Structures are given as structure tokens and as C-alpha cells.
Coordinates of C-alpha atoms in Angstrom, one line a residue:
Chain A
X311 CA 25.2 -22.0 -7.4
X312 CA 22.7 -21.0 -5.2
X313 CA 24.4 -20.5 -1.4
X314 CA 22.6 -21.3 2.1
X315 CA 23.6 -19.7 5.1
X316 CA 22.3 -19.0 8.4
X317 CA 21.3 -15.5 8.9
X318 CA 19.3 -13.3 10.9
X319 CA 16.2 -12.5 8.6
X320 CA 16.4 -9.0 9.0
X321 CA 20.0 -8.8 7.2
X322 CA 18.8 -11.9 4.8
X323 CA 16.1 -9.0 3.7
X324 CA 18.6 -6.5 3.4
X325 CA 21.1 -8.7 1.2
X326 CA 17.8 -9.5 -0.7
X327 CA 17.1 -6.0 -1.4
X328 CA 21.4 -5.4 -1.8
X329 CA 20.8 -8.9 -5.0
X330 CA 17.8 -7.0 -6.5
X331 CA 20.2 -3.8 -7.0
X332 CA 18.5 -1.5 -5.4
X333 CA 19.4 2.4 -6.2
X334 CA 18.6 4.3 -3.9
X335 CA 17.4 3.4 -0.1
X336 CA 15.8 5.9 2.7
X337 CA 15.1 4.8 5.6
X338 CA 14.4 5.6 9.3
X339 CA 15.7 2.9 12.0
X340 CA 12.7 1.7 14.0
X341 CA 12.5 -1.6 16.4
X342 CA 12.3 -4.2 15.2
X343 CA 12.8 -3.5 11.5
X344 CA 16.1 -1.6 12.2
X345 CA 18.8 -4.2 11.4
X346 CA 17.3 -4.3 7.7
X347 CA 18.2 -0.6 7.2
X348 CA 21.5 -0.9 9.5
X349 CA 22.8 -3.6 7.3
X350 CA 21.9 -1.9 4.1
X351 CA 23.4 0.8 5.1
X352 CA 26.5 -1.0 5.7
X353 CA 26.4 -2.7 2.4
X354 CA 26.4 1.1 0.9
X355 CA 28.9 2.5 3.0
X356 CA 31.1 -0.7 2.4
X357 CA 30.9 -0.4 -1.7
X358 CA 29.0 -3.7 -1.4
X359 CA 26.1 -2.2 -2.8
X360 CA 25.8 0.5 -5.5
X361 CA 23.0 2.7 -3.9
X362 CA 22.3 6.2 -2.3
X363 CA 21.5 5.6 1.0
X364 CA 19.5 8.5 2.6
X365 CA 19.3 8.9 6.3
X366 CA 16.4 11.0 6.9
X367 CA 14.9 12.3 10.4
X368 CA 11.8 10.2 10.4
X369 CA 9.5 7.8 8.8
X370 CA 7.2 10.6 7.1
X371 CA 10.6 11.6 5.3
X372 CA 11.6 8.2 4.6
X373 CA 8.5 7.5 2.1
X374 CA 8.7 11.3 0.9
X375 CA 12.3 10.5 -0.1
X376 CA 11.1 7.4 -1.3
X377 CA 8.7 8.9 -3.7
X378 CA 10.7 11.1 -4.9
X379 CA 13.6 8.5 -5.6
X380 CA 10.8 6.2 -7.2
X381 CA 9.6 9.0 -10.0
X382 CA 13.3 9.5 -11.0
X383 CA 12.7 6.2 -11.8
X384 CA 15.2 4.6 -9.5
X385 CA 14.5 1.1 -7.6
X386 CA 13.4 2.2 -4.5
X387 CA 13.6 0.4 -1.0
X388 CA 13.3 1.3 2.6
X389 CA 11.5 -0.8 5.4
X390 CA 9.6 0.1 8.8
X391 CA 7.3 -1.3 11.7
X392 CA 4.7 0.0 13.9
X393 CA 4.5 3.4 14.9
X394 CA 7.0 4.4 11.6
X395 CA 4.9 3.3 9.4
X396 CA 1.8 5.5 11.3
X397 CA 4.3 8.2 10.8
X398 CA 4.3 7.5 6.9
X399 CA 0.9 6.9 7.1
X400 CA -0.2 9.7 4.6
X401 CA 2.5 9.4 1.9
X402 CA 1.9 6.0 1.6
X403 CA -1.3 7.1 -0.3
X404 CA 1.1 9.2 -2.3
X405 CA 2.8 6.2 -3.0
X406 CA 0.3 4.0 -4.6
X407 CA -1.6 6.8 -5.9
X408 CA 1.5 8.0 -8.1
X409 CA 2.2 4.3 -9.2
X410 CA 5.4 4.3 -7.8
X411 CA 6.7 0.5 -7.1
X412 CA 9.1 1.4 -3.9
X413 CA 9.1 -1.9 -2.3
X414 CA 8.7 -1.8 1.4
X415 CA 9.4 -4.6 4.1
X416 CA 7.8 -4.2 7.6
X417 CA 8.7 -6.0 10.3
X418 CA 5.0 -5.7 11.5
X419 CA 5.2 -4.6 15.3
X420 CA 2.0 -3.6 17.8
X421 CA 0.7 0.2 17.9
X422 CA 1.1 2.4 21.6
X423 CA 0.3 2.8 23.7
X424 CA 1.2 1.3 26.2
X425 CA 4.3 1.1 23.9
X426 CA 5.1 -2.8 22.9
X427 CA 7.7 -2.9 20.6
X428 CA 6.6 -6.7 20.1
X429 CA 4.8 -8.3 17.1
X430 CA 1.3 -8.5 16.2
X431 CA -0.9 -7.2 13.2
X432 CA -2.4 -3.6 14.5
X433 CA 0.2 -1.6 11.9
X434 CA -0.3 -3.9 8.8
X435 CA -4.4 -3.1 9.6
X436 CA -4.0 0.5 9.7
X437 CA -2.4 0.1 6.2
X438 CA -4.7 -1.9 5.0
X439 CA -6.6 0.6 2.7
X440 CA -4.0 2.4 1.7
X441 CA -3.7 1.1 -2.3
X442 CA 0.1 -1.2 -1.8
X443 CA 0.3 -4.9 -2.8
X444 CA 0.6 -6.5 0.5
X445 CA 1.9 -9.7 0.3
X446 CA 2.6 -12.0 4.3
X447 CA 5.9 -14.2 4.7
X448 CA 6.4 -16.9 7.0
X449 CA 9.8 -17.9 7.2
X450 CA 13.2 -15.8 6.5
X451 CA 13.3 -17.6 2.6
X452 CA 9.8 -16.5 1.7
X453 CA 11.0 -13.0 2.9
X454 CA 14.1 -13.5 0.6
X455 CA 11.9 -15.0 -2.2
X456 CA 8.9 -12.5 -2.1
X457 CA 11.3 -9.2 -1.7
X458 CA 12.8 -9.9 -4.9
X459 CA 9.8 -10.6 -6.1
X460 CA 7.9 -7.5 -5.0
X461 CA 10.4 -5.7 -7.2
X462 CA 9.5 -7.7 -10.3
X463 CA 6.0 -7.2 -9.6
X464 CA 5.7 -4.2 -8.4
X465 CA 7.7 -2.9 -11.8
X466 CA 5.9 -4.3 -14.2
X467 CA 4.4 -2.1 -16.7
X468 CA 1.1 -3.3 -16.5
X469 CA 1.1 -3.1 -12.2
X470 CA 3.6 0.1 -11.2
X471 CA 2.4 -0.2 -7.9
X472 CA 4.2 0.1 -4.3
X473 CA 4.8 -3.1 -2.5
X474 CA 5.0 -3.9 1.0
X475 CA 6.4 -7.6 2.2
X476 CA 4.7 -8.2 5.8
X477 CA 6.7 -10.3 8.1
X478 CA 6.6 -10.8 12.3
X479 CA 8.5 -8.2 14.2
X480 CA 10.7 -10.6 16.4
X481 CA 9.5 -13.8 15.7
X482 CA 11.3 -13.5 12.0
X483 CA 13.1 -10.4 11.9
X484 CA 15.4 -11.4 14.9
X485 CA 15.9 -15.0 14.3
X486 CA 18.3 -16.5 12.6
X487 CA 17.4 -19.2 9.8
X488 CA 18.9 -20.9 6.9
X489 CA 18.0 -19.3 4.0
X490 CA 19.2 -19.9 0.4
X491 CA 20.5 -16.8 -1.7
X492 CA 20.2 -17.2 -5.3
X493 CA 23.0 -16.5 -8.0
X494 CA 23.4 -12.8 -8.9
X495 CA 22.9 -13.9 -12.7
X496 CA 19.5 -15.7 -12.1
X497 CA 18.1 -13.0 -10.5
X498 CA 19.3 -10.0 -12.6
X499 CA 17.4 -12.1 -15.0
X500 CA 14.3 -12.4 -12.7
X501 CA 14.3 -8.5 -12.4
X502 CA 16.0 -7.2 -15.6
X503 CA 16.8 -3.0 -15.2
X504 CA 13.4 -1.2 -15.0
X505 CA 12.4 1.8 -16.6
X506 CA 9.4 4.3 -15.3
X507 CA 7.5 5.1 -18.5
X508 CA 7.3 8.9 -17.3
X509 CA 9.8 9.9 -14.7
X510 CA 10.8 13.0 -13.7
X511 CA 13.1 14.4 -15.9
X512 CA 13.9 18.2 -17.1
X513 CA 13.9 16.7 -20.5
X514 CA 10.8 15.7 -20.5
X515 CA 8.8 17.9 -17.6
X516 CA 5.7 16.1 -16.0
X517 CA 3.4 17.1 -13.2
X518 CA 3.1 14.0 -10.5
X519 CA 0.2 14.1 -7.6
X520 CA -1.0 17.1 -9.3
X521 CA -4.3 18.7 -7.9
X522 CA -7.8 17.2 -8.7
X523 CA -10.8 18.8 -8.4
X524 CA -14.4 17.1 -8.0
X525 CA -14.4 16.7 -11.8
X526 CA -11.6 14.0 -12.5
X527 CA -10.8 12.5 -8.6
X528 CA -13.1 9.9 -8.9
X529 CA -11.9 9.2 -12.3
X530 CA -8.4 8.6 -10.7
X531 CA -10.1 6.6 -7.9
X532 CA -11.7 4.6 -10.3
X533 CA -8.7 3.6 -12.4
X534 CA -6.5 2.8 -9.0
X535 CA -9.0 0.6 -7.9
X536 CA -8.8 -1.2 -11.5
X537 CA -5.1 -1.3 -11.3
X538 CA -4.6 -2.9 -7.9
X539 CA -7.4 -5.6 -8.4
X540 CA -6.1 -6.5 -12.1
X541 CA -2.4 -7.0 -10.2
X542 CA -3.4 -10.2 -9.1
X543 CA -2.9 -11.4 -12.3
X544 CA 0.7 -10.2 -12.4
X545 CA 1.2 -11.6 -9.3
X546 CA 0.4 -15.1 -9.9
X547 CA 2.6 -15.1 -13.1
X548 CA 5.7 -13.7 -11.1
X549 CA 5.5 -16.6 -8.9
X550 CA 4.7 -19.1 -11.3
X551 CA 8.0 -17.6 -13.0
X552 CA 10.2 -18.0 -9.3
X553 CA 9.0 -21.3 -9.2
X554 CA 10.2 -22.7 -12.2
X555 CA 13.7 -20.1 -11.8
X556 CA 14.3 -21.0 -8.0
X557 CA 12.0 -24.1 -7.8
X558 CA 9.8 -22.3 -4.5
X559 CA 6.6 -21.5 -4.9
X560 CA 4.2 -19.6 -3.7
X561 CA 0.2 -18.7 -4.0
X562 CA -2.1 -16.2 -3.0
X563 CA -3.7 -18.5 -0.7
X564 CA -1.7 -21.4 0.9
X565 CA -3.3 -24.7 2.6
X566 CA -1.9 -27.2 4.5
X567 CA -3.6 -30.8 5.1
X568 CA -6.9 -29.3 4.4
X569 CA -8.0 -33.0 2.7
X570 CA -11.3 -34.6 4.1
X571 CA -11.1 -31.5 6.5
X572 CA -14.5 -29.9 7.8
X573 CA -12.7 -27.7 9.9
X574 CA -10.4 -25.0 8.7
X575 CA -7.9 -22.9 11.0
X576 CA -7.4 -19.7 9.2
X577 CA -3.9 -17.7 10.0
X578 CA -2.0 -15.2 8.3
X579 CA 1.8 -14.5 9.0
X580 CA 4.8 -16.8 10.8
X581 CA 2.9 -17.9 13.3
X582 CA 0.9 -20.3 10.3
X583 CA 4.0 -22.6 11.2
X584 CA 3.1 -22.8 14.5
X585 CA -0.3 -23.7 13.4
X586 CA 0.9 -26.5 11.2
X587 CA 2.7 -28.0 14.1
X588 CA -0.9 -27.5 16.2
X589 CA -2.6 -29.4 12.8
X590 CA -0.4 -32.2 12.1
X591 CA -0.8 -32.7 16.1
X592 CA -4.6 -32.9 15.9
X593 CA -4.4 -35.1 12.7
X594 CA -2.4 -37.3 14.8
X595 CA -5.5 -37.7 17.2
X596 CA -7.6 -38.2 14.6
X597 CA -9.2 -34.9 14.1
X598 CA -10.0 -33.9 10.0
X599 CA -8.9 -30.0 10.8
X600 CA -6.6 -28.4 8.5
X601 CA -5.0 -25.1 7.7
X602 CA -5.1 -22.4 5.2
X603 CA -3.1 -19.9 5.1
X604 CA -3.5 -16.0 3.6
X605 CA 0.0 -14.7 1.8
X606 CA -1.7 -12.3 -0.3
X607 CA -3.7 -9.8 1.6
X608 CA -4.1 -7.0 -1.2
X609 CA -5.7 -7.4 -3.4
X610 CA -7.3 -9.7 -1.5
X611 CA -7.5 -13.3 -3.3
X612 CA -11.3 -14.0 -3.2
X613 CA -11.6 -16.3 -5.9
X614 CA -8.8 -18.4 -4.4
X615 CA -9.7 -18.1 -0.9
X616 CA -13.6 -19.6 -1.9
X617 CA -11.6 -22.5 -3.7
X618 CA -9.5 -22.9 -0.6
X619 CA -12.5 -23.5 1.9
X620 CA -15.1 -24.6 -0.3
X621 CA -15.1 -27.9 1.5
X622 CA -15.2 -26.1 5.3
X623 CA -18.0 -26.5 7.5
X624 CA -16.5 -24.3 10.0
X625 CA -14.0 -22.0 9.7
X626 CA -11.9 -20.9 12.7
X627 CA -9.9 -17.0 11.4
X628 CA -7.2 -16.0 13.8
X629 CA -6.4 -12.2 14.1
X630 CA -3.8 -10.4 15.3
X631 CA -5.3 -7.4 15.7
X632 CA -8.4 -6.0 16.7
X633 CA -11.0 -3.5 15.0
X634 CA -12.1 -2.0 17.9
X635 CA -15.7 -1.6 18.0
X636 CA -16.2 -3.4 14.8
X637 CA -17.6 -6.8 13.8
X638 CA -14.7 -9.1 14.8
X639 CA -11.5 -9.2 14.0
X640 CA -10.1 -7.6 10.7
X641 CA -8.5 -11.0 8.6
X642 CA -12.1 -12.6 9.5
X643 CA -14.5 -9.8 8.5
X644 CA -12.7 -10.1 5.2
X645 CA -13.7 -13.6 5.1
X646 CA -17.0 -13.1 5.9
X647 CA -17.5 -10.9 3.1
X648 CA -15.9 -13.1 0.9
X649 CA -18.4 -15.9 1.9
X650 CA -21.5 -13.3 2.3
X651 CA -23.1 -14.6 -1.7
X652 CA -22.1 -17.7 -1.1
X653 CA -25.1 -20.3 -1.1
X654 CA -23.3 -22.9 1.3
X655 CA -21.4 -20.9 3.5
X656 CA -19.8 -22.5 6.6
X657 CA -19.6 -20.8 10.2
X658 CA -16.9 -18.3 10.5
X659 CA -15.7 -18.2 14.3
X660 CA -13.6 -15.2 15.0
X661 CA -10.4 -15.4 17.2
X662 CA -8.2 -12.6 18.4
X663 CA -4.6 -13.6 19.6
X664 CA -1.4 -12.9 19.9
X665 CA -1.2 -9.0 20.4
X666 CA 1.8 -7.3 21.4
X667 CA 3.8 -10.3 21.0
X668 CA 1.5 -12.7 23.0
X669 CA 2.9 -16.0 22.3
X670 CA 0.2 -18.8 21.0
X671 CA 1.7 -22.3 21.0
X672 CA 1.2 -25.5 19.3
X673 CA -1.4 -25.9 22.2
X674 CA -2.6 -22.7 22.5
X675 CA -3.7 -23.7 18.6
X676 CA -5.4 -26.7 19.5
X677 CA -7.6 -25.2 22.3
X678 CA -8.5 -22.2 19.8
X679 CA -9.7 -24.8 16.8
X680 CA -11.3 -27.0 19.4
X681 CA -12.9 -23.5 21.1
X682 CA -13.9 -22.5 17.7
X683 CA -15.6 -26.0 17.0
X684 CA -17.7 -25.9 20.3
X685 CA -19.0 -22.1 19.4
X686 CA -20.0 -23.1 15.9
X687 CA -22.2 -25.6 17.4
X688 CA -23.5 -23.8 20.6
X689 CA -23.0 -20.1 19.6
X690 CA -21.3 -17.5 21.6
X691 CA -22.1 -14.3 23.5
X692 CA -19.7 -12.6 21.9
X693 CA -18.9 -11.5 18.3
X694 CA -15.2 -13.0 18.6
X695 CA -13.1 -13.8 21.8
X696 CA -9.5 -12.7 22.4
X697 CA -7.9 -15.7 23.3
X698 CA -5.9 -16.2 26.1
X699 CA -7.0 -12.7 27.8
X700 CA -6.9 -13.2 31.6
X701 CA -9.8 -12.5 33.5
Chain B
X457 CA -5.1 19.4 -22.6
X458 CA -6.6 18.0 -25.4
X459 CA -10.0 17.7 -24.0
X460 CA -11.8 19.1 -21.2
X461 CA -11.5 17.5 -18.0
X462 CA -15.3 16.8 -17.8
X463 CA -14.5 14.4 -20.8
X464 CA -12.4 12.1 -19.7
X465 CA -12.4 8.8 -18.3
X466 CA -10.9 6.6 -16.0
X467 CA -9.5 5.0 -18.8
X468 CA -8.2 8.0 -20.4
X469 CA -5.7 9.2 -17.4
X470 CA -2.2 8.4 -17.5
X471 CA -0.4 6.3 -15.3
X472 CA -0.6 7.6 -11.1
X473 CA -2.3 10.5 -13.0
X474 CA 0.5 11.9 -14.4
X475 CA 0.2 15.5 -16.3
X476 CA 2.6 14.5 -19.0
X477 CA 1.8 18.2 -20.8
X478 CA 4.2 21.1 -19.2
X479 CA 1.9 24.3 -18.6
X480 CA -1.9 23.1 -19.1
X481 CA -2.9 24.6 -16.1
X482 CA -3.1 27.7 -17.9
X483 CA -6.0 25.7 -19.5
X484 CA -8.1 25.4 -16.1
X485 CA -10.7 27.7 -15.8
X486 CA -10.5 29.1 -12.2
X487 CA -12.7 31.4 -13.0
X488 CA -15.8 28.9 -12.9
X489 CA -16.1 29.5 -8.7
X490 CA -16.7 33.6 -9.1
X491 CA -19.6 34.6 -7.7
X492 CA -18.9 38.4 -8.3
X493 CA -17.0 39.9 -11.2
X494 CA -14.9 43.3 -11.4
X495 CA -16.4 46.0 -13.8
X496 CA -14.1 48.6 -15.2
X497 CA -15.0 52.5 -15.5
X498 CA -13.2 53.6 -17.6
X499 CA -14.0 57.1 -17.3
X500 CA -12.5 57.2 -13.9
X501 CA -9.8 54.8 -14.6
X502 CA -6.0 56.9 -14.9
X503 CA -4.6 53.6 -16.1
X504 CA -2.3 53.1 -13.0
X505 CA -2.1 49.3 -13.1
X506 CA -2.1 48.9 -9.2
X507 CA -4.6 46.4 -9.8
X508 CA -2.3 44.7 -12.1
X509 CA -0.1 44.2 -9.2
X510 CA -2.3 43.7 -6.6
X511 CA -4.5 40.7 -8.7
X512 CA -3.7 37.5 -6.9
X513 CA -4.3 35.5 -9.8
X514 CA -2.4 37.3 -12.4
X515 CA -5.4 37.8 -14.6
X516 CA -5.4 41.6 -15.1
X517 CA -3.7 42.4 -18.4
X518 CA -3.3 45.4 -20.1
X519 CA -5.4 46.0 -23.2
X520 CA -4.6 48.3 -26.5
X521 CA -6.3 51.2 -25.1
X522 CA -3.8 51.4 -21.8
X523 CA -6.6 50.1 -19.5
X524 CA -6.5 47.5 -17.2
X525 CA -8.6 44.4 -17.6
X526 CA -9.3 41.0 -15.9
X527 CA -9.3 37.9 -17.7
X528 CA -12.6 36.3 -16.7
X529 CA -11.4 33.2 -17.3
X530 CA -9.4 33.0 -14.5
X531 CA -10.7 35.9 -12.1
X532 CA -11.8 34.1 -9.2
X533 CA -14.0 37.7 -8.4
X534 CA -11.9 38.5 -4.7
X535 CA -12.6 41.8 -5.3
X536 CA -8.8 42.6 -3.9
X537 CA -8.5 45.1 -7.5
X538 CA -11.6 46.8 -6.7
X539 CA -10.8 47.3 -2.9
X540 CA -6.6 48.5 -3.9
X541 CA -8.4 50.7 -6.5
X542 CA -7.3 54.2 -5.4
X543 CA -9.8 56.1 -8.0
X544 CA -12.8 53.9 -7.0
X545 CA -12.6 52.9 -10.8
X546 CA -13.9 49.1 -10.3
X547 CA -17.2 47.7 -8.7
X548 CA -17.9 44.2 -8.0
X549 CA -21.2 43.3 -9.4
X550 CA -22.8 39.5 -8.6
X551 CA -23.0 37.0 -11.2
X552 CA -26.1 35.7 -12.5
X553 CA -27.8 32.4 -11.7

């Protein structure tokens, strides 16, 4: 039987990552991702958990050990936030260039300076480009759910690609929630023993990340870009798979009382559940607004995310982060884009909150869709507004 | 190698690009950058082979006469062999267009 207890999410990760047997873990501690690595390390040093834990001296080593780990062919985990994963910034392109599925959970955490150790979206931005699956969790049993998953996904022969599981710095890794582990036997079924199709062996020599010149680079380029867009397809089966095993399920792009709605709130990440309290408030007073939520951020879900709003009018995107200098903020210049060929296309109003662990309430909701109603009929000034900024 | 680079595709390459055949770089041509190649006198040459062990690339081998020769293949053309050259036996000379 499946068991529910309460647990801090960061541990509920690590126990996640401890059911999916994970062989070998490196990892650097970093606020506030380190009780994930802390309690795996534990489990290791306790004979809980069958693994080689490596301590390393800092997030760049981490991934390298990672990749390393991964071509061996072992199941590969570690997790970060923030400035660690800026420090393992460039081997993350190792990483998904190699095809090798180390799964990754970051406790997504603002960027210095001035240092904030709090949550908001500037690391998970920085990432964006770099080639992982990148899929957001809201609570502490999607994290559960979509770690194991990651590994199933991420292994498959037709993906072999490195995936990271985004959830809030604080506002889920610290808190405690009930989250239901499933049996041992149902998941070693859900991710049966994986095999690289070439590791690194002195049987059988290869050369990984070898040099490219101008000849073949864009060749690789070419066939990475393939990969990670054709994953999508992957993805959707692997959750359509946990559903029916573990009866939760998930999609690439999740709405919430969007019916009769002309106006859409657009969130990614845990603070979507605020926003549901914020909708079913407004649908309480009347208002047709509803929600949709992104849980798949690469590759980006554009055919789902056209179905999703196809009804909108206006379309109100909240960012965590900001692109400085750019158009607006980085979730809703993706959803431009997305809309750009469409003949109907609603307004797209463009919101920046919460950085550095700036709370945004239930209210704090409201006054941002009812903000975002009154610019998409007068205009603004501005290209987005950061809401809540003082001043 | 079974082909030359120039000839494959995207959907050719192996998985994360993988070189899944030990030892092909001994199939690149690094010699395809030279703009200037060494020419051997062999008149003056006392078949020393300090250009054997100077050469950078490892390119210089020694043919059945006892002289030293570089493997245009892979000579890159840095001209270190014609500078260690005690006897003055090697000259640089610039490719053609």
C-alpha cells in the first residue's frame, strides 16, 4: 500500500530520488535545496540507500561528477538552487548535449546580488536555454510524482536527456505537507533498471563531448534540437502511464476553472495555488477569470498552451523574473510568441512579482488580474509592471 | 570513420554525438588549415631526425631512404622543423590558392 506522511518536501524529494534507486548522487549543499542532498546523504551513509554519494567542493564539480556518473551509465541525481546552479552553468550544456538523463531538482532561489537566498524564477531563466526537460511542481506530491518520473523520462531510449524538476525555494522545499509514497514494487515497475546504449566502458572504448569543428557542429545542433522537441511526446505517455499506475495526473499545460472565462491568469510554479485561491475568490463575485497553469516549460508545450487559451480574450502572464532590458517578462514573451501566427490572438498583459521571495496573496492576485483587465482596455506606459514595487 | 565528416547528417550522428570508433582521429585531416608546407633538401639533410622530435604533430616519419618526411596530411605547416633544423635542410614554402 501506498503510505502518506507528513514531510518536509525537501526530504520527500530525497526519499523520491532514494524509491527510484538512484546509483550514484553528487552534490553541493546550497540554501534552500540543501536538505535534499543532506537527507540523501543520510540515506547512503545509513545503508538505506544503495548509492555512491560524492561530496564535491562546488556546484561546477557536482554536474562534472554527474556527467561522468551518467556515461558509466549509472542513474544519476543531484539537486541545486540559485547561484549553484550559475556555478554549473556551463556543464549543464555538457549534460544535455551528451544525452545524459541525470535528473536534477532545484529548489529555484533568486540570483545576487544583493544576496536573497529567497525564491523566485531568475535561476530557472538563466537555464532556460540550456537543452534539459524542465518540468514546474506545485505542491510537495507533484515533486514526488514528477522526480520519479523525470527518471523514466529522461531514460527512455528514444529521449536520453537530463531533467531538471523546478520547485519554489521555501515556499515548497521547507514546508512540510502530506505526501503519499508509492510501493517500492509499483515503482520499480514504473522505472525498470536502465541501460545507456553506449556508456563508457574499457570494453567497449567511446569518445563522449568529443571536439567538432565547423563541419559537423551544426549537425549536432540540429539533431539536439530534434531530440528535445520530439520528447514531448515521451513525456505525455509517461504521465498518462503514472496516471493509470498511481491514479495523479499531470499535463504539460494545467487549467483551473477556465470555463466561460475571457480572462486568463497565467502562473507557473507553487504559487498557481495561491492563484486558485485568488480565482475561485473572484468566481465567487461573479467574475468569468480563470487560471492556467505552465508545468512543462521545455520543450515548451505550444500546441497545448494554444488549446488552453484559445477561448481568452485577455491574458494576464505572471513572472517571476525579469529579462532586464527585454520585452517583458520571460514566461510571457514565450506566450507571445506562441500567439504571434495566431489569427485571433487575445491581449497579453505582462506582470512581474514575487522576486526574492516577495510574497503575492490571494489579494495581491486579484488586484494583478483586475490590473491586467483595466491595461488591456486602456493600454499602459509600460511594456509590463512589476507588481507591488514601492515607489 | 566510414564516411567523411562533410557527409553526414544530423540524422546520421550517434546519440549526444558519441564517437563509438576508438582511434578515428587519426582519420582527421589537420593538415587542411596549412598555409605553408615544409620542403626537404635532401642534399643537405644528415638524417638527424631532430625534426622528428621536435614536430608537434607527430607527422614526421622516417622514409626508406633514412630521411625525414612530414606527413602532409596532418602537418599543420608551423614551421617548428624548419626553424629546429640545425643544417638549414627545410624551407617553408606557401601553399597555393
Amino acid at each position: 500500500m501506498a503510505k502518506r506522511v507528513g514531510i518536509e518536501v525537501s526530504l520527500a524529494i530525497a526519499e523520491a530520488a532514494k524509491l527510484a534507486n538512484t546509483d550514484v548522487v553528487a552534490a553541493y549543499p546550497i540554501t534552500p535545496q540543501t536538505h535534499i542532498v543532506e537527507h540523501l546523504a543520510k540515506l547512503v551513509a545509513d545503508g538505506e540507500l544503495d548509492a555512491a554519494y560524492i561530496p564535491v567542493e562546488s556546484e561546477h564539480s557536482a554536474m562534472s561528477a554527474c556527467l561522468g556518473a551518467s556515461a558509466t551509465g549509472a542513474r544519476t541525481f543531484t539537486a541545486t538552487a540559485g547561484q549553484g546552479l550559475e556555478l554549473m552553468h556551463e556543464v549543464l550544456y555538457v549534460a544535455s548535449s551528451m544525452q545524459l538523463p541525470i535528473v536534477m531538482a532545484v529548489a529555484n532561489r533568486a540570483l545576487s546580488s544583493p544576496l536573497s537566498v529567497w525564491g523566485d524564477h531568475s535561476d530557472v531563466m538563466a537555464v532556460r536555454d540550456t537543452g534539459w526537460i524542465q518540468i514546474f511542481v506545485e505542491n510537495g506530491q507533484e515533486a514526488v510524482d514528477n522526480v520519479l518520473c523525470a527518471f523514466r523520462i529522461g531514460e527512455d531510449p528514444k529521449v536520453l536527456l537530463p531533467v531538471m524538476v523546478h520547485l519554489d525555494g521555501f515556499y515548497l522545499s521547507h514546508v512540510i505537507e502530506p505526501v503519499l509514497f508509492p510501493e517500492q514494487s509499483l515503482v520499480d515497475k514504473f522505472i525498470p533498471p536502465y541501460k545507456y546504449p553506449m556508456p563508457l566502458h574499457p570494453d567497449k572504448p567511446v569518445t563522449m563531448g568529443a571536439f567538432g569543428p565547423p563541419i559537423i557542429y551544426t549537425e549536432t545542433k540540429k539533431a539536439q534540437e530534434v531530440n528535445l522537441r520530439a520528447s514531448k511526446e515521451v513525456i505525455l505517455q509517461c504521465w498518462a502511464e503514472f496516471g493509470k499506475t498511481f491514479k495523479r495526473h499531470y499535463s504539460p499545460i494545467e487549467s483551473y476553472r477556465t470555463e466561460g472565462a475571457k480572462v486568463l491568469l497565467l502562473t507557473m510554479g507553487s504559487f498557481s495555488e495561491t492563484a486558485m485561491t485568488a480565482i475561485d475568490r473572484m468566481r465567487e463575485k461573479g467574475k468569468e477569470v480563470g487560471l492556467v497553469r505552465i508545468r512543462l516549460w521545455r520543450p515548451f508545450p505550444f500546441e497545448e498552451f494554444r488549446q488552453a487559451v484559445s477561448n481568452a480574450e485577455t491574458i494576464v502572464v505572471v513572472d517571476r523574473a525579469l529579462s532586464f532590458g527585454g520585452p517583458v517578462g520571460p514566461v510571457c514573451s514565450e506566450v507571445r510568441s506562441a500567439l504571434y501566427d495566431e489569427k485571433q490572438k487575445p491581449k497579453v498583459v505582462s506582470f512581474v512579482a514575487g522576486l526574492g521571495g516577495r510574497d503575492i496573496t490571494p489579494a495581491g492576485f486579484e488586484e494583478i488580474v483586475n490590473r491586467g483587465i483595466e491595461i488591456s482596455q486602456k493600454g499602459s506606459e509600460n511594456e509590463f509592471e512589476i507588481f507591488g514595487v514601492r515607489g | 570513420m566510414t564516411k567523411p565528416e562533410s557527409e553526414f547528417t544530423w540524422k546520421d550522428l550517434e546519440i549526444g554525438g558519441i564517437v563509438a570508433e576508438p582511434g578515428n582521429a587519426s582519420q582527421y585531416q589537420t593538415g587542411d588549415w596549412r598555409s605553408q608546407r615544409p620542403i626537404l633538401d635532401t642534399d643537405k639533410c644528415i638524417k638527424c631526425g631532430l625534426c622528428y622530435i621536435f614536430c608537434p604533430e607527430g607527422c614526421i616519419e622516417q622514409n626508406a631512404e633514412g630521411y625525414f618526411e612530414a606527413n602532409l596530411f596532418y602537418c599543420k605547416g608551423c614551421g617548428i622543423c624548419a626553424r629546429e633544423c640545425w643544417v638549414k635542410a627545410i624551407t617553408m614554402i606557401p601553399e597555393e590558392e
